[in-house]
Coordinates of C-alpha atoms in Angstrom, one line a residue:
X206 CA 77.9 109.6 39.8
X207 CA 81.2 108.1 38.8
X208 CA 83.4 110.9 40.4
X209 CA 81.2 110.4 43.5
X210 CA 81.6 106.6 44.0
X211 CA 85.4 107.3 42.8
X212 CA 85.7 109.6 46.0
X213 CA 83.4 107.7 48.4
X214 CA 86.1 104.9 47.7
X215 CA 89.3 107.0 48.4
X216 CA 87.9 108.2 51.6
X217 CA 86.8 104.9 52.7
X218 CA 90.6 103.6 51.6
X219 CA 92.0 106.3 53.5
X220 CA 90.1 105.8 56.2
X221 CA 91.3 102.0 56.3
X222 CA 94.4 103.0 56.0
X223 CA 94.8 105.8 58.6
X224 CA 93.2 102.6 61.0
X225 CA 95.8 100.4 60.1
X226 CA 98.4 102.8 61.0
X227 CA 96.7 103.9 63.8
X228 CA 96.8 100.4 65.3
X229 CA 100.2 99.7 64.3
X230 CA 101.4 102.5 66.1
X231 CA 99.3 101.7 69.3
X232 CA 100.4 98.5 69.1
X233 CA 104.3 99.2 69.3
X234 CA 104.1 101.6 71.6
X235 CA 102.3 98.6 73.6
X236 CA 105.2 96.1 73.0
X237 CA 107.6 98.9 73.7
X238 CA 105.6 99.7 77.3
X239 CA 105.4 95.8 77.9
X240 CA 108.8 95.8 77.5
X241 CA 110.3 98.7 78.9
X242 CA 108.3 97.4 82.3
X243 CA 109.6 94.1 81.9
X244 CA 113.5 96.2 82.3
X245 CA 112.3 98.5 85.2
X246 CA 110.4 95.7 87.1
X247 CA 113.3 94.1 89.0
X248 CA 113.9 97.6 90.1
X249 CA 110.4 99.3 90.7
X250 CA 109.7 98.3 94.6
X251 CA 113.3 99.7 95.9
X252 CA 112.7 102.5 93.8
X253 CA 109.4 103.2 95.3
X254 CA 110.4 102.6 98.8
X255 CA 113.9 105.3 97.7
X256 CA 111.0 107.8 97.2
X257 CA 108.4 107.0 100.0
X258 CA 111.7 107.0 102.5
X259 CA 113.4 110.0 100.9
X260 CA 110.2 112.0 101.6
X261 CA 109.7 110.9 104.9
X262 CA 113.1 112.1 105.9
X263 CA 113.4 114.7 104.1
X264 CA 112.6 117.0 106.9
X265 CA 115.4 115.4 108.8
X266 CA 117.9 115.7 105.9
X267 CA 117.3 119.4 105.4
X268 CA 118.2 120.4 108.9
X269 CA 121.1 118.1 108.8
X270 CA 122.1 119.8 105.7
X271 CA 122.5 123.1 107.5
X272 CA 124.3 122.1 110.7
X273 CA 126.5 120.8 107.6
X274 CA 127.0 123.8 106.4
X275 CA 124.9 123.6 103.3
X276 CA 126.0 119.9 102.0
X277 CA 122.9 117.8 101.0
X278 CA 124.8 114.8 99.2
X279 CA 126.4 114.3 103.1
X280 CA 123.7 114.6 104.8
X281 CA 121.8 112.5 103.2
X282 CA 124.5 109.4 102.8
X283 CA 124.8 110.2 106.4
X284 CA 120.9 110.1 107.0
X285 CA 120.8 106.8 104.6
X286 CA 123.9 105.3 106.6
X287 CA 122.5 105.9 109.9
X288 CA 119.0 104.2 108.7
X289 CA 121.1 101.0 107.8
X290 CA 122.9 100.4 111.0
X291 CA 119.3 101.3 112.9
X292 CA 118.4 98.2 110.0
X293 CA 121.2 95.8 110.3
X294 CA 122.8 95.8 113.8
X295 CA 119.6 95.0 115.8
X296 CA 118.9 91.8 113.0
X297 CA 122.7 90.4 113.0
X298 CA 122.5 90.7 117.1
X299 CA 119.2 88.8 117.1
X300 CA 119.9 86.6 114.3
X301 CA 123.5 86.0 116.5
X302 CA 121.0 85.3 119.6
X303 CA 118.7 82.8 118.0
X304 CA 122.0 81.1 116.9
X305 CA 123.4 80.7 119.8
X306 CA 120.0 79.9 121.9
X307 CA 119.1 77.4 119.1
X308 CA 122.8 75.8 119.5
X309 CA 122.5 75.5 123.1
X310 CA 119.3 74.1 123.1
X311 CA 120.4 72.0 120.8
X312 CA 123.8 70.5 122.6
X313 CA 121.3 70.1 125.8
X314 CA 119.2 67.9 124.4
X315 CA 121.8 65.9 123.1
X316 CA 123.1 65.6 126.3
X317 CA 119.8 64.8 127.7
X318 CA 120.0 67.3 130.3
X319 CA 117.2 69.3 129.2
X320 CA 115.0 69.4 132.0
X321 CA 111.1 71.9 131.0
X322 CA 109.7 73.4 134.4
X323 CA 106.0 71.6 135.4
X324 CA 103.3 73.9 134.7
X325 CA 101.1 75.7 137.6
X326 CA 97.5 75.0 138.2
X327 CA 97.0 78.4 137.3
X328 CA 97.8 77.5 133.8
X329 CA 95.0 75.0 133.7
X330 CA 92.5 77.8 135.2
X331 CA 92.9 79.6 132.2
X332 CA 89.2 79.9 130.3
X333 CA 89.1 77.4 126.9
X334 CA 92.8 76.7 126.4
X335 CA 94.1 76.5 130.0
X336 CA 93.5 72.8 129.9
X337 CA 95.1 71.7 126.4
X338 CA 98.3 73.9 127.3
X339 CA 98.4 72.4 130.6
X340 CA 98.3 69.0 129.0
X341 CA 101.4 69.5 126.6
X342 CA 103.2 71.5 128.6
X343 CA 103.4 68.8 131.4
X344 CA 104.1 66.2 128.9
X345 CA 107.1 67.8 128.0
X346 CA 108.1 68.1 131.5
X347 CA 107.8 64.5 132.2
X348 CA 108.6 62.8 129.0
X349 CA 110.4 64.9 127.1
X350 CA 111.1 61.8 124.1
X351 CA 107.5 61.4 124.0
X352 CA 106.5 64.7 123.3
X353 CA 108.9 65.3 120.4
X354 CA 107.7 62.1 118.8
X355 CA 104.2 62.9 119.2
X356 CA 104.6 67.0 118.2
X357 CA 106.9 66.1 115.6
X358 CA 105.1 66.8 112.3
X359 CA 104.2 70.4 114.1
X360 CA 107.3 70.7 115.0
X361 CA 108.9 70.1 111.4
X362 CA 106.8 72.7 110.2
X363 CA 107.5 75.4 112.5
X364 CA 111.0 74.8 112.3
X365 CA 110.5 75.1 108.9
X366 CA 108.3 78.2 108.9
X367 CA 110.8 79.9 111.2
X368 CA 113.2 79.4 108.5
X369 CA 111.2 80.8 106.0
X370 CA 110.4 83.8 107.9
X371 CA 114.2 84.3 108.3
X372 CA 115.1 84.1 104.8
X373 CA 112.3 86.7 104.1
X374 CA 113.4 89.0 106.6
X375 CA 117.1 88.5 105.0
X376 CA 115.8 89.7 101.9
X377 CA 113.9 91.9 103.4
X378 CA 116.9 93.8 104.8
X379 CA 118.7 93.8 101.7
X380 CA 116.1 95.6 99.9
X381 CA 115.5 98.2 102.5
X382 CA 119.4 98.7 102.4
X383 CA 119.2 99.6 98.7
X384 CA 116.1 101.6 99.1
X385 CA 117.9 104.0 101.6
X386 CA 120.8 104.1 99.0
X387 CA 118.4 105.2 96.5
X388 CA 116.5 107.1 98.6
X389 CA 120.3 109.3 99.7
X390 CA 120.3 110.0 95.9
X391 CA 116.7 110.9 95.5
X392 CA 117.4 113.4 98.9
X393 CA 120.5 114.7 97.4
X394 CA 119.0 115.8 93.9
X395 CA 115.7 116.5 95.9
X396 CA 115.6 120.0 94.6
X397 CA 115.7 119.3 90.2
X398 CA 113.2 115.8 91.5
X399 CA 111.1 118.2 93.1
X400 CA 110.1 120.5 89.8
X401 CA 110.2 117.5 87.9
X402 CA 107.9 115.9 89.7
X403 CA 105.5 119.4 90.0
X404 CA 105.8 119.7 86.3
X405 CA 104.7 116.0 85.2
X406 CA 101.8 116.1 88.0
X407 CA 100.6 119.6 86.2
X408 CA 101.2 117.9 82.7
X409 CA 99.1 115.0 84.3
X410 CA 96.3 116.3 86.2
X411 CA 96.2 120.0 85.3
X412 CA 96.1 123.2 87.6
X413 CA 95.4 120.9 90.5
X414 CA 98.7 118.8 89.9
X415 CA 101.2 120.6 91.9
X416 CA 98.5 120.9 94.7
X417 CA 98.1 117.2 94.6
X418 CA 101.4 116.4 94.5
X419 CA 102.1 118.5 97.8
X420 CA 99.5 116.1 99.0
X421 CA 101.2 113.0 98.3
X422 CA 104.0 114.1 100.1
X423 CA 101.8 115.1 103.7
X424 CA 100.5 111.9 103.4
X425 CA 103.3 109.8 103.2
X426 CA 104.8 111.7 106.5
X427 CA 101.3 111.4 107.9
X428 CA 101.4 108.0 107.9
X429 CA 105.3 107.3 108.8
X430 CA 104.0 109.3 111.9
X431 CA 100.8 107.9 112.8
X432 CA 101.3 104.3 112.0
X433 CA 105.2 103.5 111.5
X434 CA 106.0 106.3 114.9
X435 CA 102.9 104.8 117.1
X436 CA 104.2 100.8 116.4
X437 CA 107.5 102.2 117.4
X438 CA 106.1 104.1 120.6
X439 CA 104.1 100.5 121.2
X440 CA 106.9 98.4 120.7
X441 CA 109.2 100.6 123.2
X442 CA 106.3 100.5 126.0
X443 CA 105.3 97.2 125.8
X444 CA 109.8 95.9 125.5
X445 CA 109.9 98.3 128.7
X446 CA 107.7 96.1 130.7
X447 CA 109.1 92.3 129.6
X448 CA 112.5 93.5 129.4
X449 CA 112.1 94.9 133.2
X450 CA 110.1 91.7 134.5
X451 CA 113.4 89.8 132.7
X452 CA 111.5 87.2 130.1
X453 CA 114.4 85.4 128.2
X454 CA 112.5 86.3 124.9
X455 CA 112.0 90.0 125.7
X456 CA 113.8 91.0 122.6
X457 CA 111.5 88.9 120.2
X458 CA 108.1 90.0 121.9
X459 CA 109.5 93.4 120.8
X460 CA 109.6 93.1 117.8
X461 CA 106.7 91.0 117.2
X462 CA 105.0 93.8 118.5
X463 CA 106.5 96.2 115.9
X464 CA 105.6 94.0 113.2
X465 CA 102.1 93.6 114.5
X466 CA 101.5 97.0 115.1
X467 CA 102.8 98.1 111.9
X468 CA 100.6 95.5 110.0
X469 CA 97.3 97.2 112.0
X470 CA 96.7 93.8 114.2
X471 CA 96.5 94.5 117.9
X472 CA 99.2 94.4 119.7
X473 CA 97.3 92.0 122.1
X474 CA 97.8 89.3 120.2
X475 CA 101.1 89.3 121.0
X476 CA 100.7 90.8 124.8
X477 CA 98.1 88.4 126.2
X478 CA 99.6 85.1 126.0
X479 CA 102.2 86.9 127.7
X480 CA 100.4 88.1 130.8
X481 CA 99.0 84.8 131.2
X482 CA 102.3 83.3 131.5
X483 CA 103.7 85.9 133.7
X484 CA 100.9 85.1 135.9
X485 CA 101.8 81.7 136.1
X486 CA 105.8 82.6 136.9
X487 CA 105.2 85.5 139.0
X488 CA 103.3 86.3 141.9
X489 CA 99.5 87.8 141.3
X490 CA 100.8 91.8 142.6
X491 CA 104.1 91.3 140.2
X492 CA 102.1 90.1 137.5
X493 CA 99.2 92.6 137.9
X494 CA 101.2 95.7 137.4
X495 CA 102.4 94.1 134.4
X496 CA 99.3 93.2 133.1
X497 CA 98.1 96.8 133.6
X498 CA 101.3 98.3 132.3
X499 CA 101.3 95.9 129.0
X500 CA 97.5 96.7 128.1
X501 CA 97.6 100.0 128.3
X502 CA 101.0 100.0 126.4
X503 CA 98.8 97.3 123.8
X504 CA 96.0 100.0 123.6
X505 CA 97.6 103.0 123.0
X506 CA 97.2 102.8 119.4
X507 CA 93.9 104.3 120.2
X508 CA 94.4 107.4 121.6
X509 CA 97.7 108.0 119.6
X510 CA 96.4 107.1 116.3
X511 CA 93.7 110.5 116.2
X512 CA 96.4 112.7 117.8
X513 CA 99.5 111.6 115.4
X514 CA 98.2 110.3 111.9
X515 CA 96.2 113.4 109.9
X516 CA 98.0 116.2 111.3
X517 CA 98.6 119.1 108.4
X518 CA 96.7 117.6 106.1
X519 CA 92.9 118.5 105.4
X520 CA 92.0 114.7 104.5
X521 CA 90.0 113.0 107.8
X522 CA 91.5 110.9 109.3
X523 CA 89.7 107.7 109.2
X524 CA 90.5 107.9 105.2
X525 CA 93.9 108.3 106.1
X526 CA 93.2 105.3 108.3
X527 CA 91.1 103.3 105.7
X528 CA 93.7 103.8 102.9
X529 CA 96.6 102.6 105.1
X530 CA 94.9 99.3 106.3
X531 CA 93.4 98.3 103.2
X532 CA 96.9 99.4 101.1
X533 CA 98.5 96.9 103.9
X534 CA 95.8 94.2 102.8
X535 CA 95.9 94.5 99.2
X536 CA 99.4 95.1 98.8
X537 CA 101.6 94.5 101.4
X538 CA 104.1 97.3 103.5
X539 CA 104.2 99.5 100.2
X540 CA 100.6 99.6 100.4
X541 CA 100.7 101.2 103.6
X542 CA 101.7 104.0 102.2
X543 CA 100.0 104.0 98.6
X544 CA 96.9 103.1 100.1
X545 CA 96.5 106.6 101.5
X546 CA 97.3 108.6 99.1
X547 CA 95.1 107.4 96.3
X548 CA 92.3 107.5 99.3
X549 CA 93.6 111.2 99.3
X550 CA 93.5 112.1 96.4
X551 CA 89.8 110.5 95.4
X552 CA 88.5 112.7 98.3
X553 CA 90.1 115.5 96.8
X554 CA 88.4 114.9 93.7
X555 CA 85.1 114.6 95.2
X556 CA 85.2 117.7 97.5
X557 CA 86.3 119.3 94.0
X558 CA 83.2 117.8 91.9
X559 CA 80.7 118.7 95.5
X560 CA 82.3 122.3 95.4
X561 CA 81.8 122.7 91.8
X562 CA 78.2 121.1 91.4
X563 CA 76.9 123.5 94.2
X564 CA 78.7 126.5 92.2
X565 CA 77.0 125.3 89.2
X566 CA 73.6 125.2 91.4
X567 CA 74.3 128.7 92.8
X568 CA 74.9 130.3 89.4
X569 CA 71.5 128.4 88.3
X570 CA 69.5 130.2 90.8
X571 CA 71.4 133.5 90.5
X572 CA 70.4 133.7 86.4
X573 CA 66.7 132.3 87.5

């Protein structure tokens, strides 16, 4: 009876102690997690947007790479070069622009030679808001001093907002500079990444990793094309028709478009208070075609959206759809992207589980 006790307490103290370690080791390989993110963190958003670019332009790279003759690391810091002159020459030529505008402005103010336009009646005509814009507006055609003392808190803060929004977009640009630098090193080694990557995803999720990871990679360019290449097509119809009507802010309606469409918000947010100011500079047959032109150019998200986005992959494409607007919601541009794929991958999971429960049922009724 002695012996037995004797043994039930050795197991019990091994147990303990086998629990002890168990939970030491758990918890340093927590700290050392905790900390090896806390290194990596500073580092992690370029590194995903290297990947997420480097595999949307990968196609590119590769035929590239044979008009080079076989060299991959050139092609793709000539891919990655290219991609930061497309980024930065467009924003130092508008950010030299709103300089200069804001400078002029400015100086003719000081001067007091700044004279605003009157509004047309039409303005006023306009349903709910035509009355309150006409109100302002010919304020600050008749008493300019008057309107920038009573507007001057709003003023303040959109000045101030604009600034912010600059300062955002400069970091902005600075990160997507070092993302394509990463990204021309991830396309350069994109061979040894690519069975690296196959293996962990088959260490990961099994037979189906290398599958799924194939997946990740249609989505991403399914996306690039169906949201990133229709906000581009939108943005080049819609600067077609303000740049050939000749709006001084043709260039900024652009890109506001771009942004828009790229976030998912219509693009007539941006296009409508547009028309109705065309219609009140231009005369109704100018500012008709216009109108016509710049709506269908705002809606042709719709029809380009189901022919563009989905294409070579088997996912529908309203997931596809789903995953990219509420990626954008939850987290941002990256989400855009990430969005999808996990959306893509949880339908795959569930076609797997449908396919396998109505195997199971199939073999049921066979043995029956």
């Amino acid at each position: 009876m002695n012996n037995q006790t004797s043994d039930d307490k050795k197991q019990s103290q091994f147990f303990i102690n086998n629990m002890v370690e168990s939970a030491i080791r758990v918890g340093l390989l927590f700290i050392l997690l905790a900390w090896s993110y806390g290194i990596v963190k500073p580092f992690l958003i370029p590194v995903l947007w290297g990947a997420i670019i480097a595999v949307a332009l990968m196609p590119l790279t590769v035929k590239l790479e044979n008009m080079l003759k076989g060299k991959r690391g050139l092609s793709a810091t000539v891919i990655a070069l290219i991609g930061i002159l497309i980024l930065t020459v467009p924003f130092v030529m508008f950010s030299i622009s709103m300089v200069e505008s804001v400078e002029g402005i400015t100086s003719t103010i000081s001067s007091g030679t700044l004279k605003i336009p009157g509004p047309t009646e039409r303005i006023a005509n306009i349903p709910i808001i035509g009355q309150q814009i006409f109100d302002v507006w010919q304020l600050f055609s008749t008493n300019l001093e008057k309107a920038f003392t009573k507007f001057l808190p709003q003023l303040t803060s959109g000045l101030a907002m604009m600034a912010s929004v600059v300062g955002n977009s400069i970091v902005s640009i600075l990160m997507f500079v070092i993302s394509l630098l990463i990204s021309a090193a991830f396309m350069a080694n994109a061979t040894s990444i690519s069975k690296s990557v196959n293996t962990l995803s088959v260490r990961i999720a099994g037979a189906h990793g290398e599958e799924w990871a194939t997946l990740c990679t249609a989505t991403i360019r399914s996306v690039l094309l169906g949201v990133v290449g229709v906000a581009c097509i939108q943005a080049f119809l819609v600067g077609i028709g303000v740049f050939a009507i000749g709006l001084p802010t043709a260039g900024l309606i652009t890109i506001l478009v771009l942004v828009f469409a790229i976030a998912q918000l219509p693009a007539l947010l941006v296009v409508a208070p547009v028309i109705a100011y065309v219609y009140s500079i231009h005369d109704s047959t100018t500012a008709t075609i216009f109108a016509v032109w710049t709506l269908l150019a705002g809606l042709s998200d719709n029809f380009l959206k189901p022919l563009l986005m989905g294409r070579g992959l088997d996912i529908p494409m309203p997931v596809i759809l789903l995953g990219a607007i509420g990626g954008m919601v939850s987290s941002g541009i990256l989400g855009l992207f990430i969005g999808p794929v996990i959306l893509a991958i949880w339908y795959q999971l569930f076609n797997e589980w449908m396919h396998e429960s109505a195997k199971a049922d199939e073999q049921e009724e066979q043995e029956q």
